[in-house]
Coordinates of C-alpha atoms in Angstrom, one line a residue:
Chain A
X1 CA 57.5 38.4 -52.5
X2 CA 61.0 38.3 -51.5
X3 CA 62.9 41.8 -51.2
X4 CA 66.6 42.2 -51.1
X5 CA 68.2 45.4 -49.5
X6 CA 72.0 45.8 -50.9
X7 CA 74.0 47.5 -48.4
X8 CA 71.9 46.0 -46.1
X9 CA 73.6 46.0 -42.8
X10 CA 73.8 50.1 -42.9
X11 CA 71.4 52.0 -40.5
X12 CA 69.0 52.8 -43.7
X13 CA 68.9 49.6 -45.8
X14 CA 68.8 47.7 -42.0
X15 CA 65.7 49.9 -40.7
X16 CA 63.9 49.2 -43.8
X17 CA 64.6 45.5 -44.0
X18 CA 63.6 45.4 -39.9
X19 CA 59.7 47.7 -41.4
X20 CA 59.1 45.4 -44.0
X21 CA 59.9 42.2 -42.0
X22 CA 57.8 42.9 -39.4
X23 CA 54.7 43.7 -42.1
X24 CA 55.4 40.0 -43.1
X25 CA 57.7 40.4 -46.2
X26 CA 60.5 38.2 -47.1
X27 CA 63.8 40.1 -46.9
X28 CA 67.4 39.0 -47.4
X29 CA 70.1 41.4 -46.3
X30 CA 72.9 41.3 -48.9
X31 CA 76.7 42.5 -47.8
X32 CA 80.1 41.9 -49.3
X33 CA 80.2 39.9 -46.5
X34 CA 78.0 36.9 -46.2
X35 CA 78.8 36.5 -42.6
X36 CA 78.0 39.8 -41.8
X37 CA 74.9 39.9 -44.0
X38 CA 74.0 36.8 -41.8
X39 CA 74.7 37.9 -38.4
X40 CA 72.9 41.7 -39.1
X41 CA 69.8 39.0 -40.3
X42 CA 70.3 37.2 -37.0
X43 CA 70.0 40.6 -35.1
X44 CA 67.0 41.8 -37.3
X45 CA 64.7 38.5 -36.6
X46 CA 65.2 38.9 -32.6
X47 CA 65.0 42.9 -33.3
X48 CA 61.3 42.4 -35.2
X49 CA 60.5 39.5 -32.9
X50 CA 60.4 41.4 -29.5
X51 CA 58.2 43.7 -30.8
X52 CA 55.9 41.7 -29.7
X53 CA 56.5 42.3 -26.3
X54 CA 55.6 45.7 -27.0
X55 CA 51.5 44.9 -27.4
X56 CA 51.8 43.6 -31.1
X57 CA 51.3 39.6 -30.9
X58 CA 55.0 37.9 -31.7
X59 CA 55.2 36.2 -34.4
X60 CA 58.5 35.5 -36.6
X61 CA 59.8 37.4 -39.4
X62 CA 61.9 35.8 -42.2
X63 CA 65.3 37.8 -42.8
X64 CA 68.2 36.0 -44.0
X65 CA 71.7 37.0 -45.4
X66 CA 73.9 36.7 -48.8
X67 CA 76.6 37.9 -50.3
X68 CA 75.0 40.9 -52.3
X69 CA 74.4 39.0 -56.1
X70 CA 73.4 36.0 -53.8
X71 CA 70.7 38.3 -52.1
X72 CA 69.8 39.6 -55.7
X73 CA 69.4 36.2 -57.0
X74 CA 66.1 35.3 -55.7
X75 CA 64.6 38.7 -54.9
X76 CA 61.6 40.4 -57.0
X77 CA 62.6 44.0 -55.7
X78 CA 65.9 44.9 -54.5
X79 CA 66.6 48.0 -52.3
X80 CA 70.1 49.7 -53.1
X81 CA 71.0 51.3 -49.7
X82 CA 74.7 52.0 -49.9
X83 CA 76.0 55.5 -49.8
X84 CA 76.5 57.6 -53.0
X85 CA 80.2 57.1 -53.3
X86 CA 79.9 53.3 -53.4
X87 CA 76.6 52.7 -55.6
X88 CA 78.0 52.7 -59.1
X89 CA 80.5 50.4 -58.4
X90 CA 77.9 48.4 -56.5
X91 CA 75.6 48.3 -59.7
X92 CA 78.0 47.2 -61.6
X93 CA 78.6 44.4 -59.3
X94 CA 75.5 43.6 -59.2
X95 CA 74.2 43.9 -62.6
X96 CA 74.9 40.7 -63.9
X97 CA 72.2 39.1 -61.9
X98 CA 69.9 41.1 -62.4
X99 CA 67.3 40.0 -64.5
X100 CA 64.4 41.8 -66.6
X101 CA 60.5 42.1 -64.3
X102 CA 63.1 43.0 -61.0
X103 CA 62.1 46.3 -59.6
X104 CA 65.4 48.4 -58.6
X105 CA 64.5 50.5 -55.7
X106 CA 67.0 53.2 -55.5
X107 CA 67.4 55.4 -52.1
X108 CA 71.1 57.0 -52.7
X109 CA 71.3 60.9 -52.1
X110 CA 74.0 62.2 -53.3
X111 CA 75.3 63.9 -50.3
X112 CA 78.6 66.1 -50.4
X113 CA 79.7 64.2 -47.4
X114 CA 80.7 61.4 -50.4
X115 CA 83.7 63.0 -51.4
X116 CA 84.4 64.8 -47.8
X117 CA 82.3 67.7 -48.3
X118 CA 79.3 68.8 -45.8
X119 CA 76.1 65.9 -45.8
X120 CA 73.6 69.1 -46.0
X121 CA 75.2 70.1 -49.4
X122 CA 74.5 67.7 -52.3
X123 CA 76.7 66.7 -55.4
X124 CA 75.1 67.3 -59.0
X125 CA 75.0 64.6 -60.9
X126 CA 75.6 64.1 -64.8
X127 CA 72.4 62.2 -65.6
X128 CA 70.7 64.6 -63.3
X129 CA 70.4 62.5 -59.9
X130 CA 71.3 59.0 -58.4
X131 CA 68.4 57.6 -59.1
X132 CA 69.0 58.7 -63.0
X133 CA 72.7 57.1 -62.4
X134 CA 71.0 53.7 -61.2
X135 CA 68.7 53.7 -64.2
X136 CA 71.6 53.9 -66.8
X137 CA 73.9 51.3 -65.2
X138 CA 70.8 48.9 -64.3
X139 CA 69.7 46.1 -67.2
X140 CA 67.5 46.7 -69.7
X141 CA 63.9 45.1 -68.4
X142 CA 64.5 46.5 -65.0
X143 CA 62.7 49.2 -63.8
X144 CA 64.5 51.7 -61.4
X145 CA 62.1 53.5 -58.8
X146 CA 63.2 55.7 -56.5
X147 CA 62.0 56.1 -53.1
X148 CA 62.7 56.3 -49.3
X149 CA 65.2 59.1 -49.6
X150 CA 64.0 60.9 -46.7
X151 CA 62.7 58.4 -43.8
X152 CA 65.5 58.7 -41.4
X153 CA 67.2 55.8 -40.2
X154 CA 66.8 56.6 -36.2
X155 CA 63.2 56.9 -36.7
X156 CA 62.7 53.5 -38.7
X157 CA 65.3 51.3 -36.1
X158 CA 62.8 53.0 -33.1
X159 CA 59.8 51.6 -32.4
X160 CA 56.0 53.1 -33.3
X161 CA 55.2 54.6 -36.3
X162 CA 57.4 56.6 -38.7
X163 CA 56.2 60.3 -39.4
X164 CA 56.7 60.8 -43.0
X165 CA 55.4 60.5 -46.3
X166 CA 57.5 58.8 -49.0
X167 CA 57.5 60.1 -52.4
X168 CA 58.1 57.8 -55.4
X169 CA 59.6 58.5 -58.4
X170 CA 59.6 56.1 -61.6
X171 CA 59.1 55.8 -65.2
X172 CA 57.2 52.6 -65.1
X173 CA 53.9 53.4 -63.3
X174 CA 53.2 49.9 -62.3
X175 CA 56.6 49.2 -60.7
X176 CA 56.8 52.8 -58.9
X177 CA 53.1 51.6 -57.8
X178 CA 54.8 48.8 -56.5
X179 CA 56.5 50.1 -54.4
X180 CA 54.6 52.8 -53.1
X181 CA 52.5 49.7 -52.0
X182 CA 55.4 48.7 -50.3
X183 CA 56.5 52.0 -48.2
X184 CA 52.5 51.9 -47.4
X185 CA 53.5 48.7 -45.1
X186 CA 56.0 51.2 -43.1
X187 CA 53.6 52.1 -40.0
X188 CA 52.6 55.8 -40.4
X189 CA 54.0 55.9 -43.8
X190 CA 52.0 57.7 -46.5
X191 CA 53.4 57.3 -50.1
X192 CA 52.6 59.5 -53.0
X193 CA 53.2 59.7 -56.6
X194 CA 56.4 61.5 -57.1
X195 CA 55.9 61.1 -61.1
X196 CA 58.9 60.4 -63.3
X197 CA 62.3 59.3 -62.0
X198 CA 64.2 62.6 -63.3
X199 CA 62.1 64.4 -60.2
X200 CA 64.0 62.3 -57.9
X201 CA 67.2 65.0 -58.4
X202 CA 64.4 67.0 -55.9
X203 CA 63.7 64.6 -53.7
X204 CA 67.3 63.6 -53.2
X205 CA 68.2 67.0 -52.4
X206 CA 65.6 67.6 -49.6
X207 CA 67.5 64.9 -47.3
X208 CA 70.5 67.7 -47.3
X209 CA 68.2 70.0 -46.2
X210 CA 66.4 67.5 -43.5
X211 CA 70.0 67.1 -42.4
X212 CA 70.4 70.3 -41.7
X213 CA 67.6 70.9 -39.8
X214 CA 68.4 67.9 -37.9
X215 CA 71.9 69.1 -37.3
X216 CA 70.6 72.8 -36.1
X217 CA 67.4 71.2 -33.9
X218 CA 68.9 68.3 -33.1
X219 CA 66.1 66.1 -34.2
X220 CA 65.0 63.3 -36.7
X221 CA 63.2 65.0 -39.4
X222 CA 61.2 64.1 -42.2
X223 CA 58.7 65.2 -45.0
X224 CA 54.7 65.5 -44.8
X225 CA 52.6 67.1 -47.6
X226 CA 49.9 68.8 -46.8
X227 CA 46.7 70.1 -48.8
X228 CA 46.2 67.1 -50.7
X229 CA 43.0 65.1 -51.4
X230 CA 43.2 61.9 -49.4
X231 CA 42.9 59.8 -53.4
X232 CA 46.5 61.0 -53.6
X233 CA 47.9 58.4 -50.8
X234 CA 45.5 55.7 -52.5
X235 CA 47.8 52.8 -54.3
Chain B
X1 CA 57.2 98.0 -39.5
X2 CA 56.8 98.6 -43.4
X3 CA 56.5 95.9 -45.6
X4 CA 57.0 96.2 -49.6
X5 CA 55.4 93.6 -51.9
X6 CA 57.4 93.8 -54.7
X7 CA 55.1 92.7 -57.7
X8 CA 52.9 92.6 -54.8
X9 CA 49.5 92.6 -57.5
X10 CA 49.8 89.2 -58.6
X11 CA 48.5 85.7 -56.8
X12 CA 51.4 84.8 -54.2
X13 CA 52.5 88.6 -53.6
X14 CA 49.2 89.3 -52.8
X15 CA 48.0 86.6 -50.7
X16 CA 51.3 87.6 -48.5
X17 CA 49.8 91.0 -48.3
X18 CA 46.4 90.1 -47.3
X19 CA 47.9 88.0 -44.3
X20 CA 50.4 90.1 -42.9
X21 CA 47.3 93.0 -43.3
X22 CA 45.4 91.2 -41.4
X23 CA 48.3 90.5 -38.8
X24 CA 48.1 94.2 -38.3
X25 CA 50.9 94.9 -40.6
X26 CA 51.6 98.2 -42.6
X27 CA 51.9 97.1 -46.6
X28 CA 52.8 99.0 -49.8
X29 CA 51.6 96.9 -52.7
X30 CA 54.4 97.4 -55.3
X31 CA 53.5 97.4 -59.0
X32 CA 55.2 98.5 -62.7
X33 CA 51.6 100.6 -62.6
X34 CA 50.9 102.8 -59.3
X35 CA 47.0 103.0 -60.4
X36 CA 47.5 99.1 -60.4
X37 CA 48.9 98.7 -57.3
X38 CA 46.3 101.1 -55.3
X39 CA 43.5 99.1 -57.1
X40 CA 44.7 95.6 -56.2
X41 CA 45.2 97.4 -52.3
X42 CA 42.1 98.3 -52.2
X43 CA 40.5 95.0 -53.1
X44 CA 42.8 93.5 -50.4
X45 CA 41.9 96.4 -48.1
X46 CA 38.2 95.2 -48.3
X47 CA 39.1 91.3 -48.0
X48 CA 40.9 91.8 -45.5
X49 CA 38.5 93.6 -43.7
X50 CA 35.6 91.2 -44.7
X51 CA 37.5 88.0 -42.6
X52 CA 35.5 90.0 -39.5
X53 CA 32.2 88.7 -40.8
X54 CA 33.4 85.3 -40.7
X55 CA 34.4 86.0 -37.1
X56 CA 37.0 87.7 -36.5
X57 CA 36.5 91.4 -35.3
X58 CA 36.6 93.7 -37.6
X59 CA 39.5 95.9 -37.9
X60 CA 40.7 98.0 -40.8
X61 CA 43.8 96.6 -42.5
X62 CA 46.4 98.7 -43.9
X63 CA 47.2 98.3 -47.2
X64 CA 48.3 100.9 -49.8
X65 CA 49.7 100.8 -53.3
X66 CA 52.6 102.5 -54.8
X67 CA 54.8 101.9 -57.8
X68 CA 57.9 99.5 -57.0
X69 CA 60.8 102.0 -56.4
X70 CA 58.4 104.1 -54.3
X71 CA 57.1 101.3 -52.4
X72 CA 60.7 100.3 -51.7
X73 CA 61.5 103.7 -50.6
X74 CA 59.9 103.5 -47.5
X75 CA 59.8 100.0 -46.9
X76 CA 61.6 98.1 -43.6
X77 CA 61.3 94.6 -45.8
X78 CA 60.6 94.0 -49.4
X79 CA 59.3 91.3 -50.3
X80 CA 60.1 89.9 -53.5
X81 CA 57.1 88.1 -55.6
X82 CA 58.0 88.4 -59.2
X83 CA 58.7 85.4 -61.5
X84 CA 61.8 84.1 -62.2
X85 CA 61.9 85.7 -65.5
X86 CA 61.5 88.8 -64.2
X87 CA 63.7 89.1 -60.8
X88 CA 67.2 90.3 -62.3
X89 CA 65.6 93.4 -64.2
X90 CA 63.5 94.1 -61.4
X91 CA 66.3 94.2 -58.6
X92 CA 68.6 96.2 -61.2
X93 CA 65.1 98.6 -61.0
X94 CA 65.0 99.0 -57.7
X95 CA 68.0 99.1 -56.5
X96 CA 68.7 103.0 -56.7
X97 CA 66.6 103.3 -53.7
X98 CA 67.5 100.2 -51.6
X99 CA 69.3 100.9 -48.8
X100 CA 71.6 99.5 -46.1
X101 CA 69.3 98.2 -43.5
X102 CA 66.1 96.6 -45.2
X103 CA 65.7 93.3 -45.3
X104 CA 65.1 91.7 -48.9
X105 CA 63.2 88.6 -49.3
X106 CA 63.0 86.5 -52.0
X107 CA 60.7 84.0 -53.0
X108 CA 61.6 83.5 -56.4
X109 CA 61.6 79.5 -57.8
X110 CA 63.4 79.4 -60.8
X111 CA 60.9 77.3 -62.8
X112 CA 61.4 76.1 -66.6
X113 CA 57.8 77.5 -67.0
X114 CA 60.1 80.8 -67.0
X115 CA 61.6 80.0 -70.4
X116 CA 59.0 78.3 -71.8
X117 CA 59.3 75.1 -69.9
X118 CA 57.2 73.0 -67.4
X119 CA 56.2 74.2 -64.1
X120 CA 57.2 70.7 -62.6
X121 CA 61.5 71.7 -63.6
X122 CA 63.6 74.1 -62.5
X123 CA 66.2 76.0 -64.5
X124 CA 69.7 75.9 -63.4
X125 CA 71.0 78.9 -61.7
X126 CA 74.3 80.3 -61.9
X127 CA 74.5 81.4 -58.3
X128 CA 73.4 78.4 -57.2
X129 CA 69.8 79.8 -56.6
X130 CA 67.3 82.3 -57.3
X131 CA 68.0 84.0 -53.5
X132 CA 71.5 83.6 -54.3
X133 CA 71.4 85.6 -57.4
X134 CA 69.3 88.4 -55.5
X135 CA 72.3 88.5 -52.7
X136 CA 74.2 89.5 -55.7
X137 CA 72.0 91.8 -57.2
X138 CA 71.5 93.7 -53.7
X139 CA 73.4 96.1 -52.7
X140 CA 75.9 96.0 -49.7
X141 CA 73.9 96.2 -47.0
X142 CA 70.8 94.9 -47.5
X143 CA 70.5 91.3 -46.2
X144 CA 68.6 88.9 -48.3
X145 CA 66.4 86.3 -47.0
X146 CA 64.7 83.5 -48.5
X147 CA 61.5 82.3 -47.8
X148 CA 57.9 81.4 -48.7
X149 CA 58.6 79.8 -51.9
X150 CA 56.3 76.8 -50.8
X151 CA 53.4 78.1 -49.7
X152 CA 50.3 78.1 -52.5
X153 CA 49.0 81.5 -53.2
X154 CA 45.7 79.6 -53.2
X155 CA 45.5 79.0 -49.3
X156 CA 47.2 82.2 -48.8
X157 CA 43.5 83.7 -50.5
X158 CA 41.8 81.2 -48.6
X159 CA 40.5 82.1 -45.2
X160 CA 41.6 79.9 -42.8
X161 CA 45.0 78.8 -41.4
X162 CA 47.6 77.9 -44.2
X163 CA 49.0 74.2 -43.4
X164 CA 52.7 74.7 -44.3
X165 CA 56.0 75.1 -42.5
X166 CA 58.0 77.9 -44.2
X167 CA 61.8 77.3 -44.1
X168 CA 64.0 80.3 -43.8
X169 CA 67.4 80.5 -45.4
X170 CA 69.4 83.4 -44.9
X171 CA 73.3 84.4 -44.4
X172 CA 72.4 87.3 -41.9
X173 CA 70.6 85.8 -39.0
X174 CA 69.7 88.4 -37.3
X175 CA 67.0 89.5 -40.9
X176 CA 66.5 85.7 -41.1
X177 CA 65.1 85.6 -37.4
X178 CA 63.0 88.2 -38.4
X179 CA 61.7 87.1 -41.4
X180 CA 60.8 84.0 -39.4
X181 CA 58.5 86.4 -37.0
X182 CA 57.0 87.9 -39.9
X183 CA 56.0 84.0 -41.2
X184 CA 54.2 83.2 -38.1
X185 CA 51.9 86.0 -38.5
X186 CA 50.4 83.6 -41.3
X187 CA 47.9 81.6 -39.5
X188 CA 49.0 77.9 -39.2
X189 CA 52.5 78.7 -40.2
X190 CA 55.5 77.0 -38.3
X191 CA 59.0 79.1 -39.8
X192 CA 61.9 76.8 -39.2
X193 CA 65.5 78.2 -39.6
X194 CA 66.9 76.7 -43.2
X195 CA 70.7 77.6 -42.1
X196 CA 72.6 79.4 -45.4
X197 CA 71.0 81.2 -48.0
X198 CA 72.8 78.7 -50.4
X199 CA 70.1 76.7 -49.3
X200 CA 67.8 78.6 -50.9
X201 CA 68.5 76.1 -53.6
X202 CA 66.9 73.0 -52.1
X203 CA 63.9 75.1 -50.8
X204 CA 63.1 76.7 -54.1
X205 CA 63.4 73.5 -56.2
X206 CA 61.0 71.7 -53.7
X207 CA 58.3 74.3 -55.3
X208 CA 58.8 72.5 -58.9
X209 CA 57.9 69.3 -56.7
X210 CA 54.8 70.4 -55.0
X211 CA 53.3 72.0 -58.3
X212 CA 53.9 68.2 -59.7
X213 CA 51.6 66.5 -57.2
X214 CA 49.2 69.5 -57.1
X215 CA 49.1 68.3 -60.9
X216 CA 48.7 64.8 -60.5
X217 CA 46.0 64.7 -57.5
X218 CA 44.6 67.9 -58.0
X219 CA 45.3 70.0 -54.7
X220 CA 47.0 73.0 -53.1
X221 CA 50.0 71.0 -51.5
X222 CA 52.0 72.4 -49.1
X223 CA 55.3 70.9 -46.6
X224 CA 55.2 70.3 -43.1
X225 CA 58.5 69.1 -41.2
X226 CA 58.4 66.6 -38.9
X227 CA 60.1 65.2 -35.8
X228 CA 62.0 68.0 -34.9
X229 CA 61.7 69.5 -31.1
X230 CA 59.3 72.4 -30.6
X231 CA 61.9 74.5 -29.7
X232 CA 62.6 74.5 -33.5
X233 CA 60.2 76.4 -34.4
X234 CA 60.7 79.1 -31.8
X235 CA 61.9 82.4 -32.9

């Protein structure tokens, strides 16, 4: 399975290429720029590699870099990590690769800080959330999921596991299952059923509020749910 | 300290009561009905009591009932525990006899369910949320706190601790800070400081999410926040 994370040298779409290369995956970084795609990749496989030193036996992770429709090309999912103000224009870039049986993982919040307002106020929407505005500019055939709103970025470039649960949101049950497989590969990662995409206008919105609290505590928050029978993190 | 429970005789409003009771807190059950209200305190009178069996020492718990205005009337906080449907008429009710001082909380979550919708949306709001609307509805004065809108009235009946962080959103934060006293009375509660009462709006829409997974895997889900210091959750 290869996995391409658009926007892919940022701290979020970087941190999740770095999880998911390290459980073994096949990620490509995509970038406007090639060479930067490439030398982030470069980073990433010493970065995943010297965790070994840590206790975890070495071993080498594949992460290479593309243009962004170059990374898109070749990958079965692809992870849209770009910040709210660029990722329409960046679907429509990438659209035309796209093909139908490609999962679209969207992880855009649309923060306030997009058009120069505060990042623990959000932006509403038309279609309802980001995720809703990835599924309307995506190809038919490909099924949007979105996910991974709320791991912070500090916590996934540090090492040990990361303390949050991811929930998924998705209209196609077997894609969204997918990828909760996927965030299940993230050590300490629990993933749960978020139900239909439209919920994601929720789950966007709580990584305002986790800002917030990061900003006030001066921390790395995320999201755990509690009280729920242990069947509900099963894939 | 005096605390009103406003529509204090149905699940959540009641489950509030019984653990602040049993904190050694003085409540007024508020109801439409006085008889009601005095017939719901004394169940919760005797159930709170009964926890001493299981352990605890026995102590008696103070709980009376009164109608709403009255219960307002001599109230330090009121606690607000209505539906959504029924929050604007009811602050219009008892605002004759609020005065400048108390401390309103609301826990309102403006759910579709309140027009006829799912319990899994949430309705618009003018203000921006539920607690916002109340801060209008208040008069000058009274400082309005938001709170407790994601903790399940079934752990709240439940003995036990309740596993759930309870953010705290509030314009005044000297009333917010308090409120945030009052939630760690609730065994197992953490109360972190939510900033704004604006908010409000994240905290009360993350309700519609929680009842969504209690739906799909069958559980009384609650939110815990992670990797913040410990000093954010002193008071």
């Amino acid at each position: 399975m290869t996995i391409a994370i658009i926007g892919g040298t940022g701290p979020e779409g970087s941190g999740l290429a770095l999880r998911w290369a390290q459980a073994g995956e096949r990620i490509i970084i995509g970038s406007r720029d090639a060479q930067r795609a490439s030398d982030v990749a470069a980073k990433l496989r010493e970065k995943g590699k010297s965790v070994g030193a840590t206790g975890v036996p070495a071993r080498d992770v594949s992460v290479s870099g593309a243009e962004n429709k170059t990374a898109c090309d070749s990958a079965d999912i692809i992870v849209l990590t770009v910040p709210f103000e660029a990722q329409a224009e960046m679907l429509k870039h990438i659209k035309p690769v796209l093909r139908p049986g490609q999962i679209l993982v969207d992880t855009t919040v649309p923060l306030a800080a997009s058009v120069g307002g505060r990042p623990t106020r959000s932006l509403g929407v038309w279609q309802g959330s980001a995720a809703q505005q990835a599924a309307e500019l995506a190809p038919e055939g490909v099924s949007v999921v979105a996910a991974f709103h709320n791991i912070s970025a500090g916590l996934l470039h540090h090492d040990g596991p990361v303390d949050c649960d991811v929930i998924v949101c998705g209209d196609d049950k077997q894609a969204s299952q997918r990828i909760r497989v996927l965030a299940r590969k993230i050590p300490g990662v629990r993933a749960l059923d978020g139900g239909k995409l439209e919920n994601a206008r929720i789950v966007e919105q709580i990584t305002a509020l986790l800002i917030g609290l990061n900003i006030r505590s001066k921390g790395h928050s995320g999201l755990r749910i509690t009280g729920l029978p242990p069947e509900a993190y099963d894939v």
